[in-house]
GROMACS .gro file of C-alpha atoms in nm:
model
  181
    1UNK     CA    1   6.142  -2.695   9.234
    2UNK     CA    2   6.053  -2.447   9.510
    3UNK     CA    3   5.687  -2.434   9.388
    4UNK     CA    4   5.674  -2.827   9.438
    5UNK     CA    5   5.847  -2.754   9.773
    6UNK     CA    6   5.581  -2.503   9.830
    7UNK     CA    7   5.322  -2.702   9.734
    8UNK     CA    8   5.374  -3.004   9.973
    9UNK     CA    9   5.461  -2.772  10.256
   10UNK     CA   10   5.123  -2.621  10.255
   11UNK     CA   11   4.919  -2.960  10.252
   12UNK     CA   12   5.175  -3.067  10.557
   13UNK     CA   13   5.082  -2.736  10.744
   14UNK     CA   14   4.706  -2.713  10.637
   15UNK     CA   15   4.721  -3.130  10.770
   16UNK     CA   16   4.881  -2.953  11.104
   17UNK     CA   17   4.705  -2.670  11.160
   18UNK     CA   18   4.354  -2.834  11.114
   19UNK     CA   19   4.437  -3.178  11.308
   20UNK     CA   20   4.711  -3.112  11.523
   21UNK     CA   21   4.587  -3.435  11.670
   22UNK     CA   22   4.661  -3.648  11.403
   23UNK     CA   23   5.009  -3.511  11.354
   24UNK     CA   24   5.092  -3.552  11.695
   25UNK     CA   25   4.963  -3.923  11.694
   26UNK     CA   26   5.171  -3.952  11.414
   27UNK     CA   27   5.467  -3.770  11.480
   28UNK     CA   28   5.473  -3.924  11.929
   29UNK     CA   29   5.122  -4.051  12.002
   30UNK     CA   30   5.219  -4.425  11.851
   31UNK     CA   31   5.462  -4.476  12.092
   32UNK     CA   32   5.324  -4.459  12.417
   33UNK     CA   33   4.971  -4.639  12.480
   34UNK     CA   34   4.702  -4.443  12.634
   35UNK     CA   35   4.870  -4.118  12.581
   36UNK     CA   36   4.684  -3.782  12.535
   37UNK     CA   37   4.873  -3.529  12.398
   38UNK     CA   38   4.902  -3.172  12.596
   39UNK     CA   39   4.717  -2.830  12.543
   40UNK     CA   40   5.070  -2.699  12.449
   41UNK     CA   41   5.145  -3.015  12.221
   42UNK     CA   42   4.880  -2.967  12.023
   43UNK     CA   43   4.927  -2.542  12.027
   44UNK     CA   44   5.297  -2.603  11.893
   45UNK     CA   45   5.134  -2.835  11.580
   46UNK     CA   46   4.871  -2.589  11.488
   47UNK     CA   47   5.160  -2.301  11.511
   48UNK     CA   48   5.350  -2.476  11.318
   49UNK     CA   49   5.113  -2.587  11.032
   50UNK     CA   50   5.025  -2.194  11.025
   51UNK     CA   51   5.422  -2.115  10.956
   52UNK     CA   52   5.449  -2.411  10.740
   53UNK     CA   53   5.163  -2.310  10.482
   54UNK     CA   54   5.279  -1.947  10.506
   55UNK     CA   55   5.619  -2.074  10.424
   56UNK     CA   56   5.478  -2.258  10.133
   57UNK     CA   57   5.329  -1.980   9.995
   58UNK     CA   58   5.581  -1.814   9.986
   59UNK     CA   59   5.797  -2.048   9.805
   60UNK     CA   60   5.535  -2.134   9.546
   61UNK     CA   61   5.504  -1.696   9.484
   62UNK     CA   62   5.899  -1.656   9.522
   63UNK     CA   63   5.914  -1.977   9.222
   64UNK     CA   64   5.648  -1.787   9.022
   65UNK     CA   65   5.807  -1.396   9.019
   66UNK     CA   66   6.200  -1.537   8.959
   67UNK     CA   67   6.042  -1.694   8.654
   68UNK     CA   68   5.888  -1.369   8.512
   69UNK     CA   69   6.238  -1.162   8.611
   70UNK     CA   70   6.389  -1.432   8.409
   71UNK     CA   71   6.145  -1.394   8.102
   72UNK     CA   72   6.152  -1.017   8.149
   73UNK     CA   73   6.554  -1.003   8.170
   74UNK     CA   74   6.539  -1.235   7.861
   75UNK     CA   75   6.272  -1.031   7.649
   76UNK     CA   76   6.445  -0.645   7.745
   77UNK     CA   77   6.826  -0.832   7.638
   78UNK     CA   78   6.664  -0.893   7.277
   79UNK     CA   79   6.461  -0.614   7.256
   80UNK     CA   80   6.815  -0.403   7.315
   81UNK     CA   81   7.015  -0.595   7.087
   82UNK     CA   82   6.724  -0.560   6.839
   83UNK     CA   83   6.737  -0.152   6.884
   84UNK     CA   84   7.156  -0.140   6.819
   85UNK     CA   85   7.224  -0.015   7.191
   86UNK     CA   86   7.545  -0.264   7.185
   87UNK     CA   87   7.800   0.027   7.221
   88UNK     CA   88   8.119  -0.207   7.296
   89UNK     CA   89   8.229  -0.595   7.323
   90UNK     CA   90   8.586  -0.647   7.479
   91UNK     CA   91   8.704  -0.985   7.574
   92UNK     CA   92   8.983  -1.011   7.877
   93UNK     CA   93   9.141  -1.350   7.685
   94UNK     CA   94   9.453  -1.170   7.588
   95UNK     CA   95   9.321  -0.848   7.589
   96UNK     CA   96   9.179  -0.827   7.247
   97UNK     CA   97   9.044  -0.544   7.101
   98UNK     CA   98   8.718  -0.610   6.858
   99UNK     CA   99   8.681  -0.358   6.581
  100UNK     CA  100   8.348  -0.189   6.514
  101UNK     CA  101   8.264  -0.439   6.226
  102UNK     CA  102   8.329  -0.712   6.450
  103UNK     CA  103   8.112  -0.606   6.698
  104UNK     CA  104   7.823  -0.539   6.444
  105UNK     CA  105   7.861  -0.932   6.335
  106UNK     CA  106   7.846  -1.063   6.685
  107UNK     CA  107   7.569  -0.887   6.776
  108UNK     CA  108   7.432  -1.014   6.378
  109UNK     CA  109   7.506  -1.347   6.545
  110UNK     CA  110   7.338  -1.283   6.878
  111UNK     CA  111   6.984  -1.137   6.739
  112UNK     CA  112   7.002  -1.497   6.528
  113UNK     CA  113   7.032  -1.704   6.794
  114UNK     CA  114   6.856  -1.827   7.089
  115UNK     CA  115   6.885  -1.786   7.427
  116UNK     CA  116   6.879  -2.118   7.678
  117UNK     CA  117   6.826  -2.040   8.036
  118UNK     CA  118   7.049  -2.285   8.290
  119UNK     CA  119   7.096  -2.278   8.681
  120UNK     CA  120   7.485  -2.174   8.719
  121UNK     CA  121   7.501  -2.441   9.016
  122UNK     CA  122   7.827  -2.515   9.162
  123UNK     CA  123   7.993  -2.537   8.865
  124UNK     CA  124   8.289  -2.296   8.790
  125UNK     CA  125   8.576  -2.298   8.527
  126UNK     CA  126   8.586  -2.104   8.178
  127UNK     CA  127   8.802  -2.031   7.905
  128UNK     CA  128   8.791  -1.655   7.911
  129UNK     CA  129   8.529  -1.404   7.949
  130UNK     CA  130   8.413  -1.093   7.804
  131UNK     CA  131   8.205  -0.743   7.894
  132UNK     CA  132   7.886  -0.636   7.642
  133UNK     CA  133   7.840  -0.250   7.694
  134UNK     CA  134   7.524  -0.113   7.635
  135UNK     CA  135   7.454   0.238   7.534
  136UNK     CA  136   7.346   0.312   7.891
  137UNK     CA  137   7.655   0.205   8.039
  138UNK     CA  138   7.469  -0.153   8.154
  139UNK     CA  139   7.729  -0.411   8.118
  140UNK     CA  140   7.668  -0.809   8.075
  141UNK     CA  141   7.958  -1.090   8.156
  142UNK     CA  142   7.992  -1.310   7.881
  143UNK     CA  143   8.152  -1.631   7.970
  144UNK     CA  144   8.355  -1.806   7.678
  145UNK     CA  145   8.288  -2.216   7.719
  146UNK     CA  146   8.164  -2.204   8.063
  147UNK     CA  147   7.975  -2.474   8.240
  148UNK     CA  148   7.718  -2.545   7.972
  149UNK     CA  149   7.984  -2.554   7.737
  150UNK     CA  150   7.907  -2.220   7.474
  151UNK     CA  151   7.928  -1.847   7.488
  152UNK     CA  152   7.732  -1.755   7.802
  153UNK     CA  153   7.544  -1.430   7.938
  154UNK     CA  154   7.566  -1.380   8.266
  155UNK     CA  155   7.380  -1.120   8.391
  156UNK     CA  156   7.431  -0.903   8.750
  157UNK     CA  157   7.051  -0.911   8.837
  158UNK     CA  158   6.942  -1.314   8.820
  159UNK     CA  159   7.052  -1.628   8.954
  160UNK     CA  160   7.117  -1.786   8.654
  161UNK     CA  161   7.285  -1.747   8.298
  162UNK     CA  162   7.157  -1.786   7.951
  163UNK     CA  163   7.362  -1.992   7.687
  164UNK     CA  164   7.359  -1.797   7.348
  165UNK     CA  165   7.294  -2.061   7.087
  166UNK     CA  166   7.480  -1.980   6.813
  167UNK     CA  167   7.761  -2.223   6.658
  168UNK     CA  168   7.819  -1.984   6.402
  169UNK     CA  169   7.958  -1.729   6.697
  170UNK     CA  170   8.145  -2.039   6.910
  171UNK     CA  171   8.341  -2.085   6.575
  172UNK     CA  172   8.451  -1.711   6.522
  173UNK     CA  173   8.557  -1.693   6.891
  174UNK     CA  174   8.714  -1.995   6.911
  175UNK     CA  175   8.911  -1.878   6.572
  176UNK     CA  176   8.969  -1.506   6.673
  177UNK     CA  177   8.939  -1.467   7.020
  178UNK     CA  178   9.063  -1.797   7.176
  179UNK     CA  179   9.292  -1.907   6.918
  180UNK     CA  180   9.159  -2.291   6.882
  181UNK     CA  181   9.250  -2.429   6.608
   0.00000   0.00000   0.00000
């Protein structure tokens, strides 16, 4: 949405900058008759327009690059769980302790399943939530049946959280963890 944003700012500033005139007429001009607009009028347009098409660039670049972090975050969270660097899963929902199997089938469930990218919004309200450890010490919120309504990541670096698509792995902590029956 901010490369749209971006996009429609830069045509309004390139309109300014290039025919301050024209904005002014249509911004003041129409309502008086006669009326001329000032050196400094027509300065403060083509000012403007400048700002407003760097502005817009920088929206449009900004939209572009949070894209690729997301990708990137997306692709080096895979590649990890691919490699076995999962060192610990605990979940704060009555402090339950997984065992080492357990962890080995939820991360089994997580290389399976796919990963859904959603804005977190304003949106708040969960049923518990969880910490994946990585050998590194990296750590990654999970979210148990938060706003979009599955097992969420939610990682430190990113503006949004990915929904781990995986009913086989709702079930099992809905059975073990959460206790729904």
């Amino acid at each position: 949405m901010n490369g749209l944003f971006g996009f429609i700012l830069i045509i309004f500033g390139v309109i300014s900058a290039v025919s301050p005139q024209s904005v002014w007429y249509i911004s003041v001009g129409w309502k008086f008759k006669d009326a001329e607009p000032s050196d400094a009028a027509l300065a403060m347009h083509r000012i403007t327009g400048v700002i407003g098409v760097i502005v817009g660039i920088i929206l449009i670049v900004s939209s572009c690059s949070s894209g690729f972090v997301s990708t990137k975050w997306e692709k080096q969270f895979q590649e990890r769980i691919e490699a076995g660097e999962v060192t610990n899963i605990s979940f704060d929902y009555n402090r339950i302790s997984i065992t080492a199997e357990e962890r080995d089938m939820l991360v089994r469930m997580m290389k399976e399943a796919a990963l859904t990218r959603f804005d977190l919004g304003t949106s708040y309200g969960y049923s518990g939530s969880g910490v994946m450890t990585f050998q590194d010490g990296e750590e990654v919120k999970l979210i148990l049946f938060g706003p979009s309504g599955g097992i969420e990541l939610h990682p430190s670096d990113v503006n949004h959280a990915y929904r781990i698509e995986s009913t086989e792995l709702e079930s099992w902590i809905r059975t073990n963890i959460i206790n729904w029956d």
